[in-house]
CSV table of C-alpha atoms in Angstrom, one decimal:
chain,number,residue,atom,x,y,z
A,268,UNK,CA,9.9,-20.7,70.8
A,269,UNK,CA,10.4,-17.2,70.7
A,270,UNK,CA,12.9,-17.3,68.0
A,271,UNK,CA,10.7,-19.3,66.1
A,272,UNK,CA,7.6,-16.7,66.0
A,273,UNK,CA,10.1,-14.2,64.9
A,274,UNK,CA,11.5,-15.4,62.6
A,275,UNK,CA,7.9,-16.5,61.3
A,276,UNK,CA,6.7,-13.0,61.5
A,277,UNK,CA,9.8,-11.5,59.9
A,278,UNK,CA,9.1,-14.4,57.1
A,279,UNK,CA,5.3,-13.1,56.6
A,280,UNK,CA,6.6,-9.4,56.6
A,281,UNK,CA,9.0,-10.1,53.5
A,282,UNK,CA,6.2,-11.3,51.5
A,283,UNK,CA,3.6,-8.9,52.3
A,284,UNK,CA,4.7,-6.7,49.6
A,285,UNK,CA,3.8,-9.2,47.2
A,286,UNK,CA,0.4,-8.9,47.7
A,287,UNK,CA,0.0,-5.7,46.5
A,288,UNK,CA,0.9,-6.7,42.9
A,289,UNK,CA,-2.0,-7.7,42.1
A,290,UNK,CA,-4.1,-4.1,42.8
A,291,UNK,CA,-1.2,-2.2,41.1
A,292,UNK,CA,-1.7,-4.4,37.7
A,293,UNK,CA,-5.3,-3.9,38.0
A,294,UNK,CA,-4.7,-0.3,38.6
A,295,UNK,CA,-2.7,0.0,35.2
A,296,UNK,CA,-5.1,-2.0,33.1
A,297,UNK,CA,-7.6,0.5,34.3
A,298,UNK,CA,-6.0,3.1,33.2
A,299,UNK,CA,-5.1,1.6,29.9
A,300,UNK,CA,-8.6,1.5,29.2
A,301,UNK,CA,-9.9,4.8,29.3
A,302,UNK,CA,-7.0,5.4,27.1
A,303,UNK,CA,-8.2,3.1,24.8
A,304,UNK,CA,-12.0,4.3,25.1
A,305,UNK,CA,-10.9,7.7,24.2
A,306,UNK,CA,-9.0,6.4,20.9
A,307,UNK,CA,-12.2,4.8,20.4
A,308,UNK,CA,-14.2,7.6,20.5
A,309,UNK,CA,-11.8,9.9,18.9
A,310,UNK,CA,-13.9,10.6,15.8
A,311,UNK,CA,-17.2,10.5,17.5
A,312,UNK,CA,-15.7,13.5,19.5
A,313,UNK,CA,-14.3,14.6,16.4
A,314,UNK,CA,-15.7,13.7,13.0
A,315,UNK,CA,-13.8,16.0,11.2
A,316,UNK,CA,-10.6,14.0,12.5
A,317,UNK,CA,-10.1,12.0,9.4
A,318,UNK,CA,-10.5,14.7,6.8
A,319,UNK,CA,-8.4,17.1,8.8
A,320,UNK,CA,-5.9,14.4,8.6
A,321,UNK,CA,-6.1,13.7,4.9
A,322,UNK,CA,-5.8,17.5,4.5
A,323,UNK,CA,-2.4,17.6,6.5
A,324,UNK,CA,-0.8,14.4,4.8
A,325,UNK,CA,-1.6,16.2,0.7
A,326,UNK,CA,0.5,19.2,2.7
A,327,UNK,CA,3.1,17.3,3.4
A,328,UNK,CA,3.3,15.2,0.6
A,329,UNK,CA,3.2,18.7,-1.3
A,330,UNK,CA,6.1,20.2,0.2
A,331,UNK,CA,8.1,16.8,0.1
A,332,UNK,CA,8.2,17.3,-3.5
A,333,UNK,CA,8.2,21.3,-3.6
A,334,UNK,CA,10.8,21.8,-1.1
A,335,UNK,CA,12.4,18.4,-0.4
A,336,UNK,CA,10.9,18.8,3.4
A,337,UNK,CA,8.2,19.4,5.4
A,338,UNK,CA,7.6,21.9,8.2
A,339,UNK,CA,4.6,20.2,9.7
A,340,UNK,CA,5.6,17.6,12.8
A,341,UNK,CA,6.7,14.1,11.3
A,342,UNK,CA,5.6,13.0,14.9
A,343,UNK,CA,1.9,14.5,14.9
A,344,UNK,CA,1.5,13.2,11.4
A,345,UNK,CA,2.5,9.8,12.6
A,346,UNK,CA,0.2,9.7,15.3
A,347,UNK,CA,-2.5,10.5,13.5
A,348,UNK,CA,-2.5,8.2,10.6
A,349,UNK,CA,-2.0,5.5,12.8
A,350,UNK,CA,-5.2,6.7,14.7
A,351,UNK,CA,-6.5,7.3,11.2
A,352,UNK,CA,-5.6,3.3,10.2
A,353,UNK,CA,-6.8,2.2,13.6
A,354,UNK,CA,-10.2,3.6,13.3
A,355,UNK,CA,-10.4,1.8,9.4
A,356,UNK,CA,-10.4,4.5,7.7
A,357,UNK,CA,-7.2,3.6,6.1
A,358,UNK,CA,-9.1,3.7,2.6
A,359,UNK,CA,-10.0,7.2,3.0
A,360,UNK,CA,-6.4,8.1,3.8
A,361,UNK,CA,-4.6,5.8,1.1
A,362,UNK,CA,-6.8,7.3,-2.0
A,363,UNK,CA,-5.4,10.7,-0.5
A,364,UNK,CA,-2.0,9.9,-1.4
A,365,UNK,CA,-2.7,8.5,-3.9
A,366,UNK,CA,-3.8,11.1,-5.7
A,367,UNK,CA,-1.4,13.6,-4.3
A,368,UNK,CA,1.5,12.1,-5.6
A,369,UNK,CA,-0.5,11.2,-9.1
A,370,UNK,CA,-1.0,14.9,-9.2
A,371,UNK,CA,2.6,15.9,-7.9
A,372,UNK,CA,4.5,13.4,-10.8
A,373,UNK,CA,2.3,14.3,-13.2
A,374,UNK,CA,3.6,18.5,-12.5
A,375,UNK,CA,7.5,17.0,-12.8
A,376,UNK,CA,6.6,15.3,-16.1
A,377,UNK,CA,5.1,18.5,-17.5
A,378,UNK,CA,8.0,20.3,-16.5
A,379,UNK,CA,10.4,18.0,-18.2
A,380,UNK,CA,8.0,18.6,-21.4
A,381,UNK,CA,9.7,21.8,-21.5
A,382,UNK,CA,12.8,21.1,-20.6
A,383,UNK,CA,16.1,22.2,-22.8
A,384,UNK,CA,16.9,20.9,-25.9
A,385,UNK,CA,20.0,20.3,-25.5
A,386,UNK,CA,20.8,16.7,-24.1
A,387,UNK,CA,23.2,17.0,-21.4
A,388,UNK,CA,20.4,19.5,-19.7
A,389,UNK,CA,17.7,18.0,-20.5
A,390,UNK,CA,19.3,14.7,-18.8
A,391,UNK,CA,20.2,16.6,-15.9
A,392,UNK,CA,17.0,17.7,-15.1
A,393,UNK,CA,15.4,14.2,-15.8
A,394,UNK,CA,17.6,12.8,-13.1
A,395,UNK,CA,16.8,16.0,-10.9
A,396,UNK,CA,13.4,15.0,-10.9
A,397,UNK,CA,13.7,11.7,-10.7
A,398,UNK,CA,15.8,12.0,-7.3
A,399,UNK,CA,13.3,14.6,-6.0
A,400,UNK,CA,10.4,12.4,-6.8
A,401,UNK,CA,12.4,9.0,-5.0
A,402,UNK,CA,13.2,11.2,-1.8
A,403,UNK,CA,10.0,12.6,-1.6
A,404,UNK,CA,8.5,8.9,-2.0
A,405,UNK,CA,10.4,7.7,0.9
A,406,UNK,CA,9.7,10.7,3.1
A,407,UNK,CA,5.5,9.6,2.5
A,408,UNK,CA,6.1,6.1,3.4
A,409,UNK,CA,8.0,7.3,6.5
A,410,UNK,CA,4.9,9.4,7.7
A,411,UNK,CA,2.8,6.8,6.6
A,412,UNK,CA,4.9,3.8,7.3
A,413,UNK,CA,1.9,2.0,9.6
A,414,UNK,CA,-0.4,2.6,6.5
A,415,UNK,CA,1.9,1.0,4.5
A,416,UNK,CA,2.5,-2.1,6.9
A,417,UNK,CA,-0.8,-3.3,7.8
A,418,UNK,CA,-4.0,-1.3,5.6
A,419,UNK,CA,-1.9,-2.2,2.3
A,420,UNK,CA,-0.8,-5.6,2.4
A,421,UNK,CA,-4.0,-6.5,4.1
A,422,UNK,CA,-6.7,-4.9,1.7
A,423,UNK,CA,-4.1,-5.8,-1.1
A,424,UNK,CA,-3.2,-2.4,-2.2
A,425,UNK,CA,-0.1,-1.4,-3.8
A,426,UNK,CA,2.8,-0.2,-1.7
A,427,UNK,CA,3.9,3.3,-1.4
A,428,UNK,CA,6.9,2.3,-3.2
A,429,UNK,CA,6.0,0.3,-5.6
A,430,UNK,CA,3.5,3.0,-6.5
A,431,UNK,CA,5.8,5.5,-6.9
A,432,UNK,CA,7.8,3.6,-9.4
A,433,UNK,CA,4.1,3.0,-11.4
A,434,UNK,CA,3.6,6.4,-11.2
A,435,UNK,CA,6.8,7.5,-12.7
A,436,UNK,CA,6.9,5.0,-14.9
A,437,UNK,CA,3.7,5.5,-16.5
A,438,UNK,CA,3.9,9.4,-16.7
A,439,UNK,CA,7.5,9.0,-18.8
A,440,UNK,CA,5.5,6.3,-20.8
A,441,UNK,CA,2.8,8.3,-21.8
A,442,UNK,CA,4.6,11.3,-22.5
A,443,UNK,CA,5.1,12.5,-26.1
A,444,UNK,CA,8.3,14.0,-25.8
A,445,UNK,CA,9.8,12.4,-22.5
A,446,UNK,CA,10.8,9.0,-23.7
A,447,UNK,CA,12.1,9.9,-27.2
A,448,UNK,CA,14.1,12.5,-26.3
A,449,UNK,CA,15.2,10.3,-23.6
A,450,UNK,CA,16.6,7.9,-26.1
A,451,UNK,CA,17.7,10.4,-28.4
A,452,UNK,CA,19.9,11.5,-25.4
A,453,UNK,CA,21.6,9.0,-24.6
A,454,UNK,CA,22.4,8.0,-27.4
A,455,UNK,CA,24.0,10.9,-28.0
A,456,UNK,CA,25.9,10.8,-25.1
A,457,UNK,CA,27.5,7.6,-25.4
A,458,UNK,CA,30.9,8.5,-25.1
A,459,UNK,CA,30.5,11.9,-22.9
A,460,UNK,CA,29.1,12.3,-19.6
A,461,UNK,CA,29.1,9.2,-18.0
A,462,UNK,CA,27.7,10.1,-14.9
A,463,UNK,CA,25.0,11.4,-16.8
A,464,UNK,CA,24.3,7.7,-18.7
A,465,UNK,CA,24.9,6.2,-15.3
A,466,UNK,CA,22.0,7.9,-14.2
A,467,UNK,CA,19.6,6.8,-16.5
A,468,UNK,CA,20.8,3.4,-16.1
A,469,UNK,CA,20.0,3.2,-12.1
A,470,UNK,CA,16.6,4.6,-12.8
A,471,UNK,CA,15.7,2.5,-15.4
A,472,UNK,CA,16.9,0.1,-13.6
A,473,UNK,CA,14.8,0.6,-10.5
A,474,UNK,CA,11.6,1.3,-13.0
A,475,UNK,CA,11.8,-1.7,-14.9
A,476,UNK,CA,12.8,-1.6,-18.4
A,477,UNK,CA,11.3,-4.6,-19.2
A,478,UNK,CA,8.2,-2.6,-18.2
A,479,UNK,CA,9.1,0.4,-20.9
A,480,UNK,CA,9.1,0.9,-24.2
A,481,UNK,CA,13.2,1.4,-24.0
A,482,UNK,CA,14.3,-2.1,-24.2
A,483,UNK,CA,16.6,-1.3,-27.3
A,484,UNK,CA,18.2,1.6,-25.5
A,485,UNK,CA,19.8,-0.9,-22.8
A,486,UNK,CA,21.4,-4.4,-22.3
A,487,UNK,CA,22.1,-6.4,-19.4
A,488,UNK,CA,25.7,-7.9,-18.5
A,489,UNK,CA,26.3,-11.6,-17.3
A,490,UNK,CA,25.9,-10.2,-13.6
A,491,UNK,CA,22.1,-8.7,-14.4
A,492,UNK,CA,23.9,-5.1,-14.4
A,493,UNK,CA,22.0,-2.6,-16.9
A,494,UNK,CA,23.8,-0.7,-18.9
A,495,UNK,CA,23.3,1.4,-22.5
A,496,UNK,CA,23.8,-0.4,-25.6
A,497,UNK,CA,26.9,0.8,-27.1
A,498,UNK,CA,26.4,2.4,-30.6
């Protein structure tokens, strides 16, 4: 009998721990919600939050292209544009890019205005620019990656990427001198640099020549491969 009240005991002892899952689970969901009450109220406390945020992301989207890099936190910017998105002000935030990198392709395209007549050079720094505008796309998306995922598709917006190829593709478009001296290069260069033509086939490629008025300067192969028409 006494063996049997033991071993009862001991039995109730090993499952009195149990018990105390409960109180710790309410204990963390607690806690979880004052975290969440003070993202709520994050721009009630702070109603500058958004535009401070704006400000930082032109920054950094302004050195992506100046200097290839940022110096502000990649982390911090994160965190704040998905605060920014929770809080629906994704709008606000989007337009800012937006216009940023409108502003920033629009400098590289007036550069290339002035670029060197001769054609090897003037290529070179088409695809320069090119590769510093697709790098410092990418870098954007990165820092704005949750903007990207759920404000765009769900308001309908354009993606990051997809934008930057509009925005290059338009500025070359529109340009007086880009586009024929583009084709007058290349044409010229059939024959010599091919790295050079190589170039200009991956990016108009990637932009879509379909979309440009460039068709003639390029031909597909059986495999869908682009490549410049031969002269």
């Amino acid at each position: 009998m006494r063996s049997h009240m033991e071993c009862k005991n001991k039995s109730n002892s090993s499952t009195m721990p149990q018990a105390s899952s409960p109180v710790e689970y309410k204990s963390t969901r607690k806690g979880n919600s004052k975290v969440e009450r003070f993202k709520h109220n994050k721009l009630i406390k702070d109603p500058e939050f958004v535009a401070r945020v704006c400000k930082a992301v032109t920054q950094a989207i302004c050195e992506l292209y100046a200097l290839g890099s940022t110096k502000m936190s990649l982390e911090d910017l994160y965190r704040d544009v998905y605060d920014v998105v929770l809080h629906k002000k994704g709008d606000e935030l989007y337009t800012t890019m937006e216009i940023t990198m409108t502003s920033e392709v629009q400098s590289l395209c007036s550069l290339l205005d002035a670029a060197p007549e001769d054609d090897a050079l003037f290529l070179q720094e088409l695809l320069a620019k090119w590769n510093c505008h697709v790098r410092a796309v990418k870098m954007t998306r990165n820092i704005l990656l949750y903007l990207d995922r759920t404000f765009v598709p769900t308001m309908r917006r354009t993606s990051i990427h997809e934008l930057g190829l509009h925005l290059w593709r338009n500025n070359m478009a529109r340009s007086n001198k880009i586009c024929p001296r583009l084709i007058q290069a290349v044409r010229r260069q059939r024959g010599g640099e091919e790295e050079l033509v190589d170039g200009v086939n991956k990016m108009l490629t990637e932009l879509g020549v379909e979309l440009m008025d460039v068709q003639h300067l390029c031909f597909r192969d059986g495999g869908g491969k682009l490549h410049v028409a031969g002269p």
